[in-house]
Every structure is written in structure tokens, then in C-alpha cells.
mmCIF file of C-alpha atoms and ligand atoms in Angstrom:
data_model
loop_
_atom_site.group_PDB
_atom_site.id
_atom_site.type_symbol
_atom_site.label_atom_id
_atom_site.label_comp_id
_atom_site.label_asym_id
_atom_site.label_seq_id
_atom_site.Cartn_x
_atom_site.Cartn_y
_atom_site.Cartn_z
ATOM 1 C CA UNK A 28 145.519 -21.759 -85.570
ATOM 2 C CA UNK A 29 148.944 -20.191 -85.686
ATOM 3 C CA UNK A 30 147.472 -17.221 -87.512
ATOM 4 C CA UNK A 31 144.919 -16.636 -84.764
ATOM 5 C CA UNK A 32 147.639 -16.842 -82.138
ATOM 6 C CA UNK A 33 149.754 -14.301 -84.003
ATOM 7 C CA UNK A 34 146.783 -11.932 -84.301
ATOM 8 C CA UNK A 35 146.015 -12.072 -80.610
ATOM 9 C CA UNK A 36 149.717 -11.479 -79.837
ATOM 10 C CA UNK A 37 149.678 -8.453 -82.154
ATOM 11 C CA UNK A 38 146.582 -7.021 -80.414
ATOM 12 C CA UNK A 39 148.228 -7.489 -77.036
ATOM 13 C CA UNK A 40 151.394 -5.765 -78.288
ATOM 14 C CA UNK A 41 149.426 -2.794 -79.669
ATOM 15 C CA UNK A 42 147.433 -2.438 -76.433
ATOM 16 C CA UNK A 43 150.598 -2.582 -74.313
ATOM 17 C CA UNK A 44 152.393 -0.041 -76.513
ATOM 18 C CA UNK A 45 149.396 2.312 -76.300
ATOM 19 C CA UNK A 46 149.345 2.064 -72.494
ATOM 20 C CA UNK A 47 153.075 2.787 -72.261
ATOM 21 C CA UNK A 48 152.739 5.839 -74.549
ATOM 22 C CA UNK A 49 149.797 7.153 -72.503
ATOM 23 C CA UNK A 50 151.693 6.656 -69.231
ATOM 24 C CA UNK A 51 154.801 8.459 -70.533
ATOM 25 C CA UNK A 52 152.639 11.346 -71.809
ATOM 26 C CA UNK A 53 150.973 11.631 -68.415
ATOM 27 C CA UNK A 54 154.350 11.722 -66.644
ATOM 28 C CA UNK A 55 155.698 14.380 -69.039
ATOM 29 C CA UNK A 56 152.538 16.490 -68.621
ATOM 30 C CA UNK A 57 152.886 16.164 -64.864
ATOM 31 C CA UNK A 58 156.512 17.311 -64.984
ATOM 32 C CA UNK A 59 155.791 20.274 -67.262
ATOM 33 C CA UNK A 60 152.817 21.234 -65.068
ATOM 34 C CA UNK A 61 155.074 21.080 -62.044
ATOM 35 C CA UNK A 62 157.796 23.178 -63.684
ATOM 36 C CA UNK A 63 155.213 25.736 -64.823
ATOM 37 C CA UNK A 64 153.995 26.019 -61.246
ATOM 38 C CA UNK A 65 157.601 26.447 -60.093
ATOM 39 C CA UNK A 66 158.245 29.180 -62.697
ATOM 40 C CA UNK A 67 155.068 30.958 -61.636
ATOM 41 C CA UNK A 68 156.118 30.731 -57.974
ATOM 42 C CA UNK A 69 159.564 32.162 -58.825
ATOM 43 C CA UNK A 70 157.974 35.045 -60.755
ATOM 44 C CA UNK A 71 155.622 35.760 -57.884
ATOM 45 C CA UNK A 72 158.608 35.853 -55.511
ATOM 46 C CA UNK A 73 160.434 38.240 -57.893
ATOM 47 C CA UNK A 74 157.408 40.543 -57.945
ATOM 48 C CA UNK A 75 157.297 40.603 -54.157
ATOM 49 C CA UNK A 76 160.924 41.781 -54.107
ATOM 50 C CA UNK A 77 159.957 45.192 -55.581
ATOM 51 C CA UNK A 78 159.588 46.936 -52.261
ATOM 52 C CA UNK A 79 159.943 50.726 -51.789
ATOM 53 C CA UNK A 80 161.472 50.121 -48.355
ATOM 54 C CA UNK A 81 164.366 48.126 -49.762
ATOM 55 C CA UNK A 82 167.395 50.034 -51.016
ATOM 56 C CA UNK A 83 169.627 48.142 -53.396
ATOM 57 C CA UNK A 84 172.175 48.719 -56.119
ATOM 58 C CA UNK A 85 170.649 49.319 -59.532
ATOM 59 C CA UNK A 86 172.430 49.496 -62.872
ATOM 60 C CA UNK A 87 171.102 50.847 -66.173
ATOM 61 C CA UNK A 88 172.495 51.076 -69.724
ATOM 62 C CA UNK A 89 171.243 54.169 -71.561
ATOM 63 C CA UNK A 90 171.752 54.354 -75.341
ATOM 64 C CA UNK A 91 171.815 57.484 -77.475
ATOM 65 C CA UNK A 92 169.325 56.851 -80.265
ATOM 66 C CA UNK A 93 167.847 58.601 -83.247
ATOM 67 C CA UNK A 94 164.721 57.503 -85.047
ATOM 68 C CA UNK A 95 164.606 58.119 -88.788
ATOM 69 C CA UNK A 96 161.563 58.435 -90.994
ATOM 70 C CA UNK A 97 162.929 57.809 -94.492
ATOM 71 C CA UNK A 98 160.677 58.303 -97.466
ATOM 72 C CA UNK A 99 160.649 59.537 -101.052
ATOM 73 C CA UNK A 100 159.057 62.159 -103.295
ATOM 74 C CA UNK A 101 158.694 59.638 -106.084
ATOM 75 C CA UNK A 102 156.240 56.774 -105.837
ATOM 76 C CA UNK A 103 157.578 53.388 -106.864
ATOM 77 C CA UNK A 104 161.266 54.159 -106.309
ATOM 78 C CA UNK A 105 162.991 50.856 -105.605
ATOM 79 C CA UNK A 106 164.033 50.495 -101.984
ATOM 80 C CA UNK A 107 167.233 48.421 -101.678
ATOM 81 C CA UNK A 108 167.084 48.146 -97.906
ATOM 82 C CA UNK A 109 163.389 47.171 -97.583
ATOM 83 C CA UNK A 110 162.444 43.563 -96.754
ATOM 84 C CA UNK A 111 161.169 41.579 -99.735
ATOM 85 C CA UNK A 112 157.537 42.132 -100.692
ATOM 86 C CA UNK A 113 157.308 45.373 -98.733
ATOM 87 C CA UNK A 114 154.905 47.558 -100.701
ATOM 88 C CA UNK A 115 156.561 50.673 -102.058
ATOM 89 C CA UNK A 116 155.557 53.913 -100.366
ATOM 90 C CA UNK A 117 153.319 56.352 -102.120
ATOM 91 C CA UNK A 118 154.898 59.718 -102.932
ATOM 92 C CA UNK A 119 155.532 61.618 -99.707
ATOM 93 C CA UNK A 120 156.583 65.252 -99.717
ATOM 94 C CA UNK A 121 158.071 67.174 -96.786
ATOM 95 C CA UNK A 122 155.248 69.201 -95.143
ATOM 96 C CA UNK A 123 155.259 72.737 -96.485
ATOM 97 C CA UNK A 124 154.498 74.365 -93.148
ATOM 98 C CA UNK A 125 156.052 71.931 -90.647
ATOM 99 C CA UNK A 126 157.102 73.647 -87.424
ATOM 100 C CA UNK A 127 160.018 71.799 -85.887
ATOM 101 C CA UNK A 128 161.187 72.884 -82.428
ATOM 102 C CA UNK A 129 164.630 74.507 -82.362
ATOM 103 C CA UNK A 130 167.400 73.017 -80.207
ATOM 104 C CA UNK A 131 168.935 70.335 -82.433
ATOM 105 C CA UNK A 132 166.751 67.405 -81.369
ATOM 106 C CA UNK A 133 164.926 67.251 -84.681
ATOM 107 C CA UNK A 134 166.310 67.389 -88.193
ATOM 108 C CA UNK A 135 164.609 67.361 -91.542
ATOM 109 C CA UNK A 136 166.769 66.594 -94.583
ATOM 110 C CA UNK A 137 165.496 67.958 -97.903
ATOM 111 C CA UNK A 138 164.921 65.570 -100.822
ATOM 112 C CA UNK A 139 168.194 64.486 -102.470
ATOM 113 C CA UNK A 140 168.744 63.931 -106.196
ATOM 114 C CA UNK A 141 166.608 60.755 -106.234
ATOM 115 C CA UNK A 142 163.879 62.366 -104.120
ATOM 116 C CA UNK A 143 164.691 60.668 -100.788
ATOM 117 C CA UNK A 144 164.221 62.745 -97.647
ATOM 118 C CA UNK A 145 164.388 62.095 -93.912
ATOM 119 C CA UNK A 146 162.928 63.282 -90.643
ATOM 120 C CA UNK A 147 165.056 62.497 -87.576
ATOM 121 C CA UNK A 148 164.300 62.623 -83.854
ATOM 122 C CA UNK A 149 166.897 62.117 -81.098
ATOM 123 C CA UNK A 150 166.155 60.347 -77.825
ATOM 124 C CA UNK A 151 167.609 58.313 -74.969
ATOM 125 C CA UNK A 152 166.720 54.633 -74.633
ATOM 126 C CA UNK A 153 165.475 54.131 -71.959
ATOM 127 C CA UNK A 154 164.128 57.600 -71.148
ATOM 128 C CA UNK A 155 162.329 56.585 -67.933
ATOM 129 C CA UNK A 156 163.913 54.855 -64.951
ATOM 130 C CA UNK A 157 162.397 54.060 -61.543
ATOM 131 C CA UNK A 158 164.525 53.565 -58.409
ATOM 132 C CA UNK A 159 163.926 53.580 -54.665
ATOM 133 C CA UNK A 160 165.124 56.280 -52.288
ATOM 134 C CA UNK A 161 168.500 55.157 -50.917
ATOM 135 C CA UNK A 162 169.383 53.044 -53.976
ATOM 136 C CA UNK A 163 172.933 53.150 -55.269
ATOM 137 C CA UNK A 164 172.303 53.982 -58.938
ATOM 138 C CA UNK A 165 174.834 53.303 -61.691
ATOM 139 C CA UNK A 166 174.147 54.718 -65.155
ATOM 140 C CA UNK A 167 176.171 53.758 -68.219
ATOM 141 C CA UNK A 168 175.601 56.254 -71.050
ATOM 142 C CA UNK A 169 176.423 54.642 -74.416
ATOM 143 C CA UNK A 170 177.211 56.725 -77.498
ATOM 144 C CA UNK A 171 175.516 54.669 -80.208
ATOM 145 C CA UNK A 172 173.865 57.082 -82.636
ATOM 146 C CA UNK A 173 174.709 60.746 -83.131
ATOM 147 C CA UNK A 174 178.372 61.766 -83.372
ATOM 148 C CA UNK A 175 178.491 63.983 -80.275
ATOM 149 C CA UNK A 176 176.361 64.625 -77.200
ATOM 150 C CA UNK A 177 176.745 66.781 -74.082
ATOM 151 C CA UNK A 178 174.804 65.161 -71.261
ATOM 152 C CA UNK A 179 173.822 66.543 -67.853
ATOM 153 C CA UNK A 180 172.418 64.327 -65.111
ATOM 154 C CA UNK A 181 170.789 66.919 -62.880
ATOM 155 C CA UNK A 182 172.804 67.502 -59.697
ATOM 156 C CA UNK A 183 175.269 64.716 -60.521
ATOM 157 C CA UNK A 184 177.480 65.319 -63.582
ATOM 158 C CA UNK A 185 177.902 66.929 -67.017
ATOM 159 C CA UNK A 186 180.013 65.167 -69.643
ATOM 160 C CA UNK A 187 180.667 64.804 -73.367
ATOM 161 C CA UNK A 188 179.754 61.567 -75.077
ATOM 162 C CA UNK A 189 181.022 60.586 -78.512
ATOM 163 C CA UNK A 190 179.887 57.670 -80.649
ATOM 164 C CA UNK A 191 181.679 54.516 -79.467
ATOM 165 C CA UNK A 192 182.196 55.778 -75.902
ATOM 166 C CA UNK A 193 180.616 54.596 -72.654
ATOM 167 C CA UNK A 194 180.505 57.067 -69.753
ATOM 168 C CA UNK A 195 179.606 55.673 -66.314
ATOM 169 C CA UNK A 196 178.352 57.607 -63.288
ATOM 170 C CA UNK A 197 177.226 56.390 -59.847
ATOM 171 C CA UNK A 198 175.310 58.147 -57.102
ATOM 172 C CA UNK A 199 173.000 57.451 -54.196
ATOM 173 C CA UNK A 200 169.389 58.545 -54.764
ATOM 174 C CA UNK A 201 169.027 60.265 -51.384
ATOM 175 C CA UNK A 202 165.946 62.357 -52.119
ATOM 176 C CA UNK A 203 162.592 61.237 -53.496
ATOM 177 C CA UNK A 204 161.424 63.037 -56.615
ATOM 178 C CA UNK A 205 162.674 63.331 -60.176
ATOM 179 C CA UNK A 206 166.221 63.547 -61.526
ATOM 180 C CA UNK A 207 166.329 64.709 -65.143
ATOM 181 C CA UNK A 208 168.988 63.767 -67.694
ATOM 182 C CA UNK A 209 169.288 65.846 -70.854
ATOM 183 C CA UNK A 210 171.488 66.215 -73.912
ATOM 184 C CA UNK A 211 172.240 69.916 -74.559
ATOM 185 C CA UNK A 212 172.931 69.252 -78.250
ATOM 186 C CA UNK A 213 169.554 67.601 -78.972
ATOM 187 C CA UNK A 214 166.750 69.513 -77.269
ATOM 188 C CA UNK A 215 163.891 69.475 -76.495
ATOM 189 C CA UNK A 216 163.353 65.729 -77.077
ATOM 190 C CA UNK A 217 166.593 64.077 -75.935
ATOM 191 C CA UNK A 218 165.639 64.006 -72.270
ATOM 192 C CA UNK A 219 164.937 61.358 -69.655
ATOM 193 C CA UNK A 220 163.738 61.110 -66.083
ATOM 194 C CA UNK A 221 164.731 59.035 -63.079
ATOM 195 C CA UNK A 222 161.795 58.693 -60.710
ATOM 196 C CA UNK A 223 162.992 58.187 -57.122
ATOM 197 C CA UNK A 224 160.223 56.536 -55.065
ATOM 198 C CA UNK A 225 160.061 57.666 -51.409
ATOM 199 C CA UNK A 226 160.709 55.310 -48.527
ATOM 200 C CA UNK A 227 157.530 54.443 -46.694
ATOM 201 C CA UNK A 228 157.207 56.406 -43.400
HETATM 202 CU CU1 CU B 29 172.474 64.272 -77.963
#
């Protein structure tokens, strides 16, 4: 008799526990659904704020960057800096008839004593910026890679930039169109553009 009573108590306990768990899950799902909706609403509001008629202050951080293609004449040369299990490259030789634009923006380094060689390309990151006419634009140029640069922001400023320096300029984008920024030491590829969107009539 006692056994039967205990069993029915156990069943009741299991059923109650299950109901509580289900209720809590439903509440949590409801909350996360609600917060997802809120996040979506906030994002939608943020998207609406991109309006060509609104002039604001905009700030950008522009890094000097070079991309390096490192490889080796000799297949199977151990690569100390590669992540584990990265397959070794097959033998790669510098192209015999590669035509690299002059201007300092590209550099090919001949194979060294262990056969390693490199192809380098300079760039700005970012190299495309969009602002609205009338925006107050602040650009921070950051000397990260490359020892020395000479940068011109068209119609605004020309300055030297060494590795480890940050040079800041500010201006108002009065006219719609394109403002180019270039590095005279690394042409033709170390260039960027600021697109100034016109105010709606
Ligand atoms: Cu440069």
C-alpha cells in the first residue's frame, strides 16, 4: 500500500517538474524573442539614420598596410610561422616576365639563400569612405606598415607619416564628388577615395 502511494507521489512530482521546466522554457523563449525584435527594431532605426540630407561629424581611422605573398622555390621547406597541419606549398618561382608598375607601390624580393621570396603590395585600409555633403570629416592616418609615407589628401593637406605616428586632419566636405588620398612613395596602388554624396535638392 505504502509502495503504491510512493509511486503515485513520484509520478505527481515528475509531472509537476516537467510542467515547471516547460513553463520556464516558454518564458525564456518569449524574452529572447522579444529582445530579438527589439534588436531588429534598433537596427532598422539605425539604417533609417543614413540620410543624405543630414550632415554630421564623421571620424575614420586609416591604416597604412602592405600585403605580402611569401613563398619558396623549394617544395617541402618547413614553414615555422605556418599554423599546424598547413600543407606545405609546392615550389613557386618568381614569374620570369612579370611586369610590375613603377612608383614604389609594389616590390618583389628575389629568392634568398633558402629560396624564400616575396611579393608586396601597399595599400590604405580602408581605401573607400562615404560621407554626406556638409559633413565634418576627421581622418586619422596611422603609420602601421611601411617605414615612411608621404600622403596628400586632395585639396586638404600633404604630410609625412612614419611608422608609429598618427596624423589627424579635419575638414568640411562642402562639395559633392570625390576626394582622393594618395601616398607619393607607394604608387599606383596606395590610393583611396572619399565619396561625398550630394544633398538632395
Ligand atoms: Cu606609402
